[in-house]
PDB file of C-alpha atoms in Angstrom:
ATOM      1  CA  MET J   1      15.251 -81.993  50.772  1.00 38.00           C
ATOM      2  CA  THR J   2      12.777 -79.732  49.005  1.00 40.00           C
ATOM      3  CA  THR J   3      11.867 -76.176  49.852  1.00 42.00           C
ATOM      4  CA  THR J   4       8.667 -74.311  49.205  1.00 41.00           C
ATOM      5  CA  ALA J   5       8.887 -70.731  47.994  1.00 44.00           C
ATOM      6  CA  ARG J   6       7.339 -68.210  50.321  1.00 44.00           C
ATOM      7  CA  PRO J   7       4.433 -66.186  48.944  1.00 42.00           C
ATOM      8  CA  ALA J   8       6.600 -63.091  48.949  1.00 50.00           C
ATOM      9  CA  ASP J   9       9.019 -64.739  46.515  1.00 53.00           C
ATOM     10  CA  GLY J  10       6.467 -64.664  43.703  1.00 61.00           C
ATOM     11  CA  VAL J  11       5.503 -61.094  44.480  1.00 60.00           C
ATOM     12  CA  LEU J  12       9.138 -60.014  44.298  1.00 64.00           C
ATOM     13  CA  ASP J  13       9.963 -61.907  41.093  1.00 70.00           C
ATOM     14  CA  PRO J  14       9.360 -58.934  38.745  1.00 76.00           C
ATOM     15  CA  LEU J  15      11.586 -56.730  40.900  1.00 76.00           C
ATOM     16  CA  ARG J  16      14.222 -59.446  41.093  1.00 78.00           C
ATOM     17  CA  ASP J  17      14.206 -60.075  37.349  1.00 76.00           C
ATOM     18  CA  GLY J  18      14.269 -56.375  36.536  1.00 77.00           C
ATOM     19  CA  LEU J  19      17.249 -55.826  38.806  1.00 79.00           C
ATOM     20  CA  ALA J  20      19.065 -58.809  37.283  1.00 74.00           C
ATOM     21  CA  ARG J  21      18.485 -57.559  33.733  1.00 77.00           C
ATOM     22  CA  MET J  22      19.636 -54.048  34.638  1.00 77.00           C
ATOM     23  CA  ILE J  23      22.859 -55.407  36.108  1.00 80.00           C
ATOM     24  CA  MET J  24      23.527 -57.877  33.320  1.00 77.00           C
ATOM     25  CA  THR J  25      22.970 -55.428  30.464  1.00 81.00           C
ATOM     26  CA  LYS J  26      25.643 -53.204  32.014  1.00 76.00           C
ATOM     27  CA  VAL J  27      28.033 -56.106  32.553  1.00 81.00           C
ATOM     28  CA  ALA J  28      27.367 -58.226  29.457  1.00 74.00           C
ATOM     29  CA  GLY J  29      25.755 -55.886  26.918  1.00 76.00           C
ATOM     30  CA  PRO J  30      22.267 -55.588  25.437  1.00 77.00           C
ATOM     31  CA  ASP J  31      21.739 -59.353  25.057  1.00 78.00           C
ATOM     32  CA  PRO J  32      23.239 -60.974  28.165  1.00 76.00           C
ATOM     33  CA  GLN J  33      21.459 -64.272  27.593  1.00 80.00           C
ATOM     34  CA  ALA J  34      23.123 -64.677  24.198  1.00 84.00           C
ATOM     35  CA  GLU J  35      26.484 -63.931  25.777  1.00 83.00           C
ATOM     36  CA  ARG J  36      25.815 -66.437  28.515  1.00 83.00           C
ATOM     37  CA  ASP J  37      24.823 -69.111  26.003  1.00 86.00           C
ATOM     38  CA  ARG J  38      27.979 -68.486  23.989  1.00 88.00           C
ATOM     39  CA  VAL J  39      30.146 -68.858  27.101  1.00 91.00           C
ATOM     40  CA  HIS J  40      28.445 -71.824  28.738  1.00 90.00           C
ATOM     41  CA  ASN J  41      26.881 -73.802  25.905  1.00 90.00           C
ATOM     42  CA  THR J  42      29.643 -73.964  23.311  1.00 93.00           C
ATOM     43  CA  PRO J  43      30.820 -77.595  23.318  1.00 94.00           C
ATOM     44  CA  GLY J  44      34.386 -78.587  24.001  1.00 95.00           C
ATOM     45  CA  PRO J  45      36.876 -78.991  26.864  1.00 96.00           C
ATOM     46  CA  ARG J  46      37.374 -76.163  29.332  1.00 96.00           C
ATOM     47  CA  TRP J  47      40.505 -74.796  30.953  1.00 97.00           C
ATOM     48  CA  PHE J  48      38.958 -75.344  34.399  1.00 97.00           C
ATOM     49  CA  GLU J  49      36.843 -78.174  35.738  1.00 96.00           C
ATOM     50  CA  PRO J  50      33.529 -77.312  37.455  1.00 95.00           C
ATOM     51  CA  ASP J  51      34.946 -77.858  40.959  1.00 96.00           C
ATOM     52  CA  ARG J  52      37.888 -75.453  40.569  1.00 98.00           C
ATOM     53  CA  PRO J  53      37.996 -72.414  42.906  1.00 98.00           C
ATOM     54  CA  ILE J  54      38.319 -69.958  40.017  1.00 98.00           C
ATOM     55  CA  ARG J  55      34.772 -70.830  38.957  1.00 97.00           C
ATOM     56  CA  ARG J  56      33.463 -70.213  42.453  1.00 97.00           C
ATOM     57  CA  VAL J  57      35.216 -66.878  42.880  1.00 98.00           C
ATOM     58  CA  HIS J  58      34.480 -65.468  39.420  1.00 97.00           C
ATOM     59  CA  GLY J  59      30.825 -66.476  39.603  1.00 95.00           C
ATOM     60  CA  ASP J  60      30.123 -64.708  42.896  1.00 96.00           C
ATOM     61  CA  ALA J  61      28.574 -61.267  43.364  1.00 95.00           C
ATOM     62  CA  SER J  62      31.611 -60.202  45.410  1.00 97.00           C
ATOM     63  CA  MET J  63      33.350 -59.673  42.058  1.00 96.00           C
ATOM     64  CA  PHE J  64      31.674 -56.276  41.751  1.00 95.00           C
ATOM     65  CA  ALA J  65      33.561 -54.914  44.758  1.00 96.00           C
ATOM     66  CA  GLY J  66      36.675 -56.844  43.750  1.00 97.00           C
ATOM     67  CA  GLY J  67      36.681 -55.361  40.272  1.00 95.00           C
ATOM     68  CA  LEU J  68      36.545 -51.788  41.566  1.00 95.00           C
ATOM     69  CA  ARG J  69      39.305 -52.515  44.075  1.00 97.00           C
ATOM     70  CA  ALA J  70      41.438 -53.961  41.281  1.00 96.00           C
ATOM     71  CA  LEU J  71      41.088 -50.820  39.169  1.00 95.00           C
ATOM     72  CA  LEU J  72      42.103 -48.602  42.078  1.00 97.00           C
ATOM     73  CA  LEU J  73      45.052 -50.778  43.064  1.00 97.00           C
ATOM     74  CA  GLN J  74      46.314 -51.218  39.495  1.00 97.00           C
ATOM     75  CA  SER J  75      46.297 -47.443  38.989  1.00 96.00           C
ATOM     76  CA  LEU J  76      49.138 -47.055  41.481  1.00 97.00           C
ATOM     77  CA  HIS J  77      51.692 -48.296  38.962  1.00 97.00           C
ATOM     78  CA  PRO J  78      52.597 -45.169  36.939  1.00 96.00           C
ATOM     79  CA  LEU J  79      53.283 -46.998  33.680  1.00 96.00           C
ATOM     80  CA  ALA J  80      50.171 -49.163  33.897  1.00 94.00           C
ATOM     81  CA  MET J  81      48.110 -46.067  34.639  1.00 95.00           C
ATOM     82  CA  ALA J  82      49.717 -44.117  31.786  1.00 93.00           C
ATOM     83  CA  ALA J  83      48.722 -46.892  29.381  1.00 91.00           C
ATOM     84  CA  VAL J  84      45.164 -46.984  30.699  1.00 89.00           C
ATOM     85  CA  SER J  85      44.818 -43.210  30.602  1.00 86.00           C
ATOM     86  CA  ALA J  86      46.098 -42.907  27.038  1.00 83.00           C
ATOM     87  CA  HIS J  87      44.621 -45.994  25.415  1.00 79.00           C
ATOM     88  CA  SER J  88      41.750 -47.636  27.301  1.00 72.00           C
ATOM     89  CA  GLY J  89      38.977 -45.103  26.718  1.00 65.00           C
ATOM     90  CA  TYR J  90      37.683 -45.708  30.214  1.00 66.00           C
ATOM     91  CA  ARG J  91      36.100 -42.248  30.353  1.00 69.00           C
ATOM     92  CA  GLY J  92      34.482 -42.268  26.937  1.00 63.00           C
ATOM     93  CA  ASP J  93      33.293 -45.880  26.991  1.00 66.00           C
ATOM     94  CA  PRO J  94      33.400 -47.208  30.576  1.00 73.00           C
ATOM     95  CA  TRP J  95      30.584 -49.717  30.086  1.00 71.00           C
ATOM     96  CA  GLY J  96      32.174 -51.059  26.926  1.00 76.00           C
ATOM     97  CA  ARG J  97      35.422 -51.584  28.789  1.00 79.00           C
ATOM     98  CA  LEU J  98      33.550 -53.328  31.607  1.00 81.00           C
ATOM     99  CA  GLN J  99      31.782 -55.609  29.139  1.00 84.00           C
ATOM    100  CA  ARG J 100      35.018 -56.537  27.387  1.00 86.00           C
ATOM    101  CA  THR J 101      36.715 -57.297  30.702  1.00 90.00           C
ATOM    102  CA  SER J 102      33.710 -59.253  31.937  1.00 91.00           C
ATOM    103  CA  TYR J 103      33.620 -61.306  28.741  1.00 92.00           C
ATOM    104  CA  PHE J 104      37.320 -62.109  28.995  1.00 95.00           C
ATOM    105  CA  LEU J 105      36.939 -63.299  32.592  1.00 96.00           C
ATOM    106  CA  ALA J 106      33.881 -65.344  31.692  1.00 95.00           C
ATOM    107  CA  ILE J 107      35.264 -66.990  28.573  1.00 96.00           C
ATOM    108  CA  THR J 108      38.590 -67.933  30.157  1.00 97.00           C
ATOM    109  CA  THR J 109      36.912 -69.217  33.335  1.00 97.00           C
ATOM    110  CA  TYR J 110      33.859 -71.025  31.933  1.00 97.00           C
ATOM    111  CA  GLY J 111      34.157 -71.099  28.142  1.00 96.00           C
ATOM    112  CA  ALA J 112      35.484 -73.688  25.740  1.00 97.00           C
ATOM    113  CA  ALA J 113      39.267 -73.854  25.540  1.00 97.00           C
ATOM    114  CA  SER J 114      39.181 -72.780  21.888  1.00 96.00           C
ATOM    115  CA  GLN J 115      37.187 -69.662  22.824  1.00 97.00           C
ATOM    116  CA  ALA J 116      39.554 -68.879  25.694  1.00 97.00           C
ATOM    117  CA  GLU J 117      42.549 -69.134  23.366  1.00 97.00           C
ATOM    118  CA  GLU J 118      40.882 -66.802  20.836  1.00 97.00           C
ATOM    119  CA  ALA J 119      40.110 -64.255  23.573  1.00 96.00           C
ATOM    120  CA  VAL J 120      43.699 -64.361  24.812  1.00 98.00           C
ATOM    121  CA  ALA J 121      45.012 -63.872  21.273  1.00 98.00           C
ATOM    122  CA  ARG J 122      42.807 -60.779  20.831  1.00 96.00           C
ATOM    123  CA  VAL J 123      43.980 -59.259  24.106  1.00 96.00           C
ATOM    124  CA  LYS J 124      47.628 -59.928  23.271  1.00 96.00           C
ATOM    125  CA  ALA J 125      47.191 -58.256  19.883  1.00 96.00           C
ATOM    126  CA  VAL J 126      45.765 -55.178  21.600  1.00 93.00           C
ATOM    127  CA  HIS J 127      48.620 -55.154  24.107  1.00 94.00           C
ATOM    128  CA  GLU J 128      51.165 -55.164  21.273  1.00 93.00           C
ATOM    129  CA  ARG J 129      49.666 -51.942  19.917  1.00 93.00           C
ATOM    130  CA  VAL J 130      49.487 -50.140  23.280  1.00 93.00           C
ATOM    131  CA  ARG J 131      52.744 -48.288  23.759  1.00 93.00           C
ATOM    132  CA  GLY J 132      53.824 -44.769  24.522  1.00 94.00           C
ATOM    133  CA  THR J 133      55.589 -42.519  26.994  1.00 94.00           C
ATOM    134  CA  SER J 134      54.396 -41.697  30.503  1.00 91.00           C
ATOM    135  CA  PRO J 135      54.035 -38.040  31.615  1.00 91.00           C
ATOM    136  CA  ASP J 136      57.451 -38.259  33.312  1.00 90.00           C
ATOM    137  CA  GLY J 137      59.150 -39.507  30.144  1.00 93.00           C
ATOM    138  CA  VAL J 138      59.341 -43.267  30.674  1.00 93.00           C
ATOM    139  CA  ARG J 139      58.531 -45.544  27.743  1.00 94.00           C
ATOM    140  CA  TYR J 140      55.953 -48.258  28.268  1.00 93.00           C
ATOM    141  CA  GLN J 141      54.378 -51.117  26.350  1.00 93.00           C
ATOM    142  CA  ALA J 142      51.327 -53.034  27.555  1.00 93.00           C
ATOM    143  CA  SER J 143      52.874 -56.344  26.489  1.00 94.00           C
ATOM    144  CA  ASP J 144      55.805 -55.825  28.897  1.00 96.00           C
ATOM    145  CA  PRO J 145      55.764 -58.981  31.092  1.00 96.00           C
ATOM    146  CA  HIS J 146      56.610 -56.898  34.160  1.00 97.00           C
ATOM    147  CA  LEU J 147      53.559 -54.664  33.690  1.00 97.00           C
ATOM    148  CA  LEU J 148      51.380 -57.644  32.824  1.00 97.00           C
ATOM    149  CA  ARG J 149      52.467 -59.308  36.050  1.00 98.00           C
ATOM    150  CA  TRP J 150      51.530 -56.247  38.094  1.00 98.00           C
ATOM    151  CA  VAL J 151      48.076 -56.018  36.536  1.00 97.00           C
ATOM    152  CA  HIS J 152      47.600 -59.740  37.136  1.00 98.00           C
ATOM    153  CA  VAL J 153      48.615 -59.829  40.807  1.00 98.00           C
ATOM    154  CA  ALA J 154      46.622 -56.683  41.626  1.00 98.00           C
ATOM    155  CA  GLU J 155      43.551 -58.224  40.027  1.00 98.00           C
ATOM    156  CA  VAL J 156      43.927 -61.631  41.686  1.00 98.00           C
ATOM    157  CA  ASP J 157      44.580 -60.085  45.095  1.00 98.00           C
ATOM    158  CA  SER J 158      41.487 -57.901  44.716  1.00 98.00           C
ATOM    159  CA  PHE J 159      39.159 -60.683  43.607  1.00 98.00           C
ATOM    160  CA  LEU J 160      40.405 -62.880  46.429  1.00 98.00           C
ATOM    161  CA  ALA J 161      40.087 -60.139  49.067  1.00 98.00           C
ATOM    162  CA  ALA J 162      36.527 -59.355  47.977  1.00 98.00           C
ATOM    163  CA  HIS J 163      35.540 -63.010  47.942  1.00 98.00           C
ATOM    164  CA  GLN J 164      36.930 -63.623  51.402  1.00 98.00           C
ATOM    165  CA  ARG J 165      34.940 -60.719  52.833  1.00 98.00           C
ATOM    166  CA  TYR J 166      31.745 -60.724  50.780  1.00 98.00           C
ATOM    167  CA  GLY J 167      31.643 -64.079  48.992  1.00 97.00           C
ATOM    168  CA  ALA J 168      28.889 -66.590  49.671  1.00 96.00           C
ATOM    169  CA  ALA J 169      31.426 -69.299  50.530  1.00 96.00           C
ATOM    170  CA  PRO J 170      34.905 -67.962  51.413  1.00 97.00           C
ATOM    171  CA  LEU J 171      37.827 -70.200  50.487  1.00 98.00           C
ATOM    172  CA  ASP J 172      39.947 -72.076  52.987  1.00 98.00           C
ATOM    173  CA  ALA J 173      43.760 -71.891  52.813  1.00 98.00           C
ATOM    174  CA  SER J 174      44.197 -74.738  50.333  1.00 98.00           C
ATOM    175  CA  GLU J 175      41.409 -73.381  48.127  1.00 98.00           C
ATOM    176  CA  ARG J 176      43.000 -69.928  48.122  1.00 98.00           C
ATOM    177  CA  ASP J 177      46.251 -71.454  46.909  1.00 98.00           C
ATOM    178  CA  ALA J 178      44.308 -73.366  44.259  1.00 98.00           C
ATOM    179  CA  TYR J 179      42.594 -70.161  43.131  1.00 98.00           C
ATOM    180  CA  VAL J 180      45.912 -68.373  42.688  1.00 98.00           C
ATOM    181  CA  GLU J 181      47.202 -71.404  40.777  1.00 98.00           C
ATOM    182  CA  ASP J 182      44.120 -71.367  38.520  1.00 98.00           C
ATOM    183  CA  THR J 183      44.594 -67.712  37.661  1.00 98.00           C
ATOM    184  CA  ALA J 184      48.235 -68.375  36.810  1.00 98.00           C
ATOM    185  CA  ARG J 185      47.014 -70.531  33.905  1.00 98.00           C
ATOM    186  CA  VAL J 186      45.394 -67.495  32.303  1.00 98.00           C
ATOM    187  CA  ALA J 187      48.290 -65.205  33.192  1.00 98.00           C
ATOM    188  CA  ARG J 188      50.849 -67.400  31.445  1.00 98.00           C
ATOM    189  CA  ALA J 189      48.700 -67.483  28.323  1.00 98.00           C
ATOM    190  CA  LEU J 190      48.688 -63.668  28.314  1.00 97.00           C
ATOM    191  CA  GLY J 191      52.465 -63.486  28.586  1.00 97.00           C
ATOM    192  CA  VAL J 192      53.030 -63.121  32.316  1.00 97.00           C
ATOM    193  CA  VAL J 193      56.355 -64.639  33.304  1.00 96.00           C
ATOM    194  CA  ASP J 194      56.437 -66.625  36.532  1.00 96.00           C
ATOM    195  CA  PRO J 195      53.014 -65.696  37.954  1.00 98.00           C
ATOM    196  CA  PRO J 196      52.441 -66.619  41.610  1.00 98.00           C
ATOM    197  CA  THR J 197      50.811 -69.983  42.221  1.00 98.00           C
ATOM    198  CA  THR J 198      50.135 -69.757  45.980  1.00 98.00           C
ATOM    199  CA  GLU J 199      48.670 -67.099  48.246  1.00 98.00           C
ATOM    200  CA  GLU J 200      52.038 -66.619  49.946  1.00 98.00           C
ATOM    201  CA  GLN J 201      53.740 -66.037  46.603  1.00 98.00           C
ATOM    202  CA  LEU J 202      50.996 -63.586  45.678  1.00 98.00           C
ATOM    203  CA  ARG J 203      51.741 -61.544  48.806  1.00 98.00           C
ATOM    204  CA  GLN J 204      55.478 -61.664  48.066  1.00 98.00           C
ATOM    205  CA  VAL J 205      55.071 -60.442  44.492  1.00 98.00           C
ATOM    206  CA  LEU J 206      52.788 -57.601  45.566  1.00 98.00           C
ATOM    207  CA  ALA J 207      55.405 -56.535  48.115  1.00 98.00           C
ATOM    208  CA  GLU J 208      58.102 -56.575  45.425  1.00 98.00           C
ATOM    209  CA  TYR J 209      56.164 -53.976  43.423  1.00 98.00           C
ATOM    210  CA  ARG J 210      55.686 -51.573  46.334  1.00 97.00           C
ATOM    211  CA  PRO J 211      58.779 -49.436  45.559  1.00 97.00           C
ATOM    212  CA  GLU J 212      57.442 -48.802  42.028  1.00 97.00           C
ATOM    213  CA  LEU J 213      53.990 -47.643  43.108  1.00 98.00           C
ATOM    214  CA  ARG J 214      52.834 -44.091  43.641  1.00 96.00           C
ATOM    215  CA  GLY J 215      49.783 -41.921  43.238  1.00 96.00           C
ATOM    216  CA  THR J 216      50.102 -39.974  39.993  1.00 95.00           C
ATOM    217  CA  ALA J 217      47.745 -37.268  38.823  1.00 94.00           C
ATOM    218  CA  GLU J 218      46.295 -39.745  36.325  1.00 94.00           C
ATOM    219  CA  ALA J 219      45.688 -42.320  39.080  1.00 95.00           C
ATOM    220  CA  ARG J 220      43.887 -39.778  41.274  1.00 96.00           C
ATOM    221  CA  GLN J 221      41.800 -38.628  38.306  1.00 94.00           C
ATOM    222  CA  ALA J 222      40.806 -42.216  37.615  1.00 93.00           C
ATOM    223  CA  ALA J 223      39.886 -42.718  41.277  1.00 95.00           C
ATOM    224  CA  ARG J 224      37.687 -39.614  41.204  1.00 95.00           C
ATOM    225  CA  PHE J 225      36.010 -40.811  38.028  1.00 93.00           C
ATOM    226  CA  ILE J 226      35.307 -44.244  39.518  1.00 92.00           C
ATOM    227  CA  LEU J 227      34.238 -43.057  42.963  1.00 93.00           C
ATOM    228  CA  VAL J 228      32.817 -39.547  42.561  1.00 91.00           C
ATOM    229  CA  HIS J 229      31.782 -39.007  38.929  1.00 88.00           C
ATOM    230  CA  PRO J 230      30.778 -42.444  37.597  1.00 86.00           C
ATOM    231  CA  PRO J 231      28.453 -42.813  34.573  1.00 84.00           C
ATOM    232  CA  VAL J 232      25.758 -44.294  36.806  1.00 84.00           C
ATOM    233  CA  PRO J 233      22.072 -43.240  36.769  1.00 83.00           C
ATOM    234  CA  TRP J 234      21.108 -41.130  39.775  1.00 86.00           C
ATOM    235  CA  ALA J 235      18.619 -43.754  40.932  1.00 82.00           C
ATOM    236  CA  ALA J 236      21.455 -46.259  41.237  1.00 84.00           C
ATOM    237  CA  ARG J 237      23.921 -43.886  42.923  1.00 90.00           C
ATOM    238  CA  PRO J 238      23.123 -44.945  46.527  1.00 92.00           C
ATOM    239  CA  ALA J 239      23.783 -48.608  45.757  1.00 92.00           C
ATOM    240  CA  TYR J 240      26.878 -47.721  43.734  1.00 92.00           C
ATOM    241  CA  GLY J 241      28.098 -45.615  46.655  1.00 94.00           C
ATOM    242  CA  VAL J 242      27.861 -48.641  48.926  1.00 96.00           C
ATOM    243  CA  LEU J 243      29.759 -50.712  46.362  1.00 95.00           C
ATOM    244  CA  THR J 244      32.578 -48.188  46.049  1.00 96.00           C
ATOM    245  CA  ALA J 245      32.811 -47.811  49.841  1.00 97.00           C
ATOM    246  CA  ALA J 246      33.118 -51.593  50.099  1.00 97.00           C
ATOM    247  CA  ALA J 247      35.848 -51.610  47.432  1.00 97.00           C
ATOM    248  CA  VAL J 248      37.824 -48.832  49.130  1.00 97.00           C
ATOM    249  CA  GLY J 249      37.410 -50.608  52.463  1.00 97.00           C
ATOM    250  CA  LEU J 250      39.154 -53.650  50.965  1.00 98.00           C
ATOM    251  CA  LEU J 251      42.240 -51.666  49.939  1.00 98.00           C
ATOM    252  CA  PRO J 252      45.378 -51.840  52.100  1.00 96.00           C
ATOM    253  CA  ARG J 253      45.977 -48.829  54.303  1.00 96.00           C
ATOM    254  CA  TRP J 254      49.139 -47.838  52.419  1.00 97.00           C
ATOM    255  CA  THR J 255      47.159 -47.228  49.201  1.00 97.00           C
ATOM    256  CA  ARG J 256      44.888 -44.554  50.644  1.00 97.00           C
ATOM    257  CA  TRP J 257      47.059 -41.425  50.761  1.00 97.00           C
ATOM    258  CA  PRO J 258      48.572 -41.859  47.256  1.00 97.00           C
ATOM    259  CA  LEU J 259      45.019 -41.943  45.851  1.00 97.00           C
ATOM    260  CA  ARG J 260      43.703 -39.371  48.349  1.00 96.00           C
ATOM    261  CA  LEU J 261      41.217 -41.858  49.737  1.00 96.00           C
ATOM    262  CA  PRO J 262      39.999 -41.837  53.343  1.00 94.00           C
ATOM    263  CA  TYR J 263      41.028 -44.424  55.890  1.00 94.00           C
ATOM    264  CA  LEU J 264      38.277 -44.915  58.475  1.00 94.00           C
ATOM    265  CA  PRO J 265      38.957 -48.293  60.100  1.00 94.00           C
ATOM    266  CA  LEU J 266      36.070 -48.214  62.571  1.00 95.00           C
ATOM    267  CA  ALA J 267      33.467 -47.258  59.975  1.00 96.00           C
ATOM    268  CA  GLU J 268      34.932 -49.669  57.414  1.00 95.00           C
ATOM    269  CA  SER J 269      34.795 -52.605  59.813  1.00 95.00           C
ATOM    270  CA  THR J 270      31.210 -51.906  60.878  1.00 96.00           C
ATOM    271  CA  VAL J 271      28.933 -49.723  58.755  1.00 97.00           C
ATOM    272  CA  VAL J 272      30.695 -50.198  55.415  1.00 97.00           C
ATOM    273  CA  ARG J 273      31.114 -53.923  55.906  1.00 97.00           C
ATOM    274  CA  ALA J 274      27.467 -54.423  56.855  1.00 98.00           C
ATOM    275  CA  ALA J 275      26.246 -52.306  53.951  1.00 97.00           C
ATOM    276  CA  GLY J 276      28.587 -54.024  51.519  1.00 97.00           C
ATOM    277  CA  ASP J 277      27.439 -57.425  52.707  1.00 97.00           C
ATOM    278  CA  GLY J 278      23.795 -56.420  52.318  1.00 97.00           C
ATOM    279  CA  LEU J 279      24.314 -55.082  48.801  1.00 95.00           C
ATOM    280  CA  THR J 280      26.305 -58.127  47.706  1.00 96.00           C
ATOM    281  CA  ARG J 281      23.556 -60.394  49.029  1.00 95.00           C
ATOM    282  CA  THR J 282      20.982 -58.364  47.111  1.00 93.00           C
ATOM    283  CA  ILE J 283      22.947 -58.644  43.869  1.00 92.00           C
ATOM    284  CA  ARG J 284      23.418 -62.366  44.440  1.00 92.00           C
ATOM    285  CA  TRP J 285      19.666 -62.753  45.128  1.00 90.00           C
ATOM    286  CA  ALA J 286      18.818 -60.927  41.910  1.00 87.00           C
ATOM    287  CA  LEU J 287      21.246 -62.884  39.753  1.00 84.00           C
ATOM    288  CA  THR J 288      20.001 -66.250  41.027  1.00 80.00           C
ATOM    289  CA  SER J 289      16.364 -65.586  40.130  1.00 69.00           C
ATOM    290  CA  PRO J 290      14.640 -68.927  39.451  1.00 66.00           C
ATOM    291  CA  THR J 291      12.805 -67.429  36.494  1.00 57.00           C
ATOM    292  CA  LEU J 292      16.057 -66.358  34.853  1.00 55.00           C
ATOM    293  CA  GLY J 293      18.194 -69.318  35.823  1.00 49.00           C
ATOM    294  CA  LYS J 294      21.438 -68.956  37.721  1.00 47.00           C
ATOM    295  CA  VAL J 295      23.567 -66.265  36.145  1.00 47.00           C
ATOM    296  CA  ASP J 296      27.313 -66.099  36.711  1.00 51.00           C
ATOM    297  CA  ILE J 297      28.024 -62.410  37.171  1.00 50.00           C
ATOM    298  CA  SER J 298      31.098 -62.572  34.946  1.00 50.00           C
ATOM    299  CA  SER J 299      29.069 -63.909  32.045  1.00 45.00           C
TER     300      SER J 299
END
């Protein structure tokens, strides 16, 4: 079956391409096409076959909301947040941190196995150097398997939650289990011990961490930076506001008070959800411009 582009499609192409380039330069750096070529066109076997759920989830525009949710959820572990606050440079170089995270997700999901292994080795080397003492006197090290496991499950839960609400093709139960299993492949390579491999196990592990979680001053400062004082141009603030509202709306109710975030179930299930869906569709439309070629948002 063939489709004919509507006249408006051609008229909107410059807008679509401009929006795609603006997004991709923030996510992938000044030359996103070169980054994409490096990820997708380097020959060799991959960790994941083209039909695996991890490729579907990590290539969808819902990852934008999922990524913000992950940052907020991860901040609730005091030691993880202490490490981020002291070592990540998220305030001084937020876009650089985003680009490094985006590249890691892209290369481990879509890249050649040799590239994925190199990326994992670099991250592990950084983790070995990140150590210190939290404000309440507890020693931490980023390579601690327990902390790595928390960061992993918070991230996977967030990406999955965002995909199920805003993804183009939500996963069924077996696909959700397969997605969690896919992500466990990367987690083990990073040093996570016994990562969950099913959705049920993911829920169980998250519940096990609940007694350790709390809203520290550093976590609330990070939330304010992400939600209220982001390094986003004023012209993009309305769209970013929708994105952050969508991310907060995906958080469990129990996370709200520790981070001093509102809980407005009626608004979140109606206005926020509709706006988040509209914005995600717009991002997806931009990043699938026929003149640019399909662009996976994590590459």
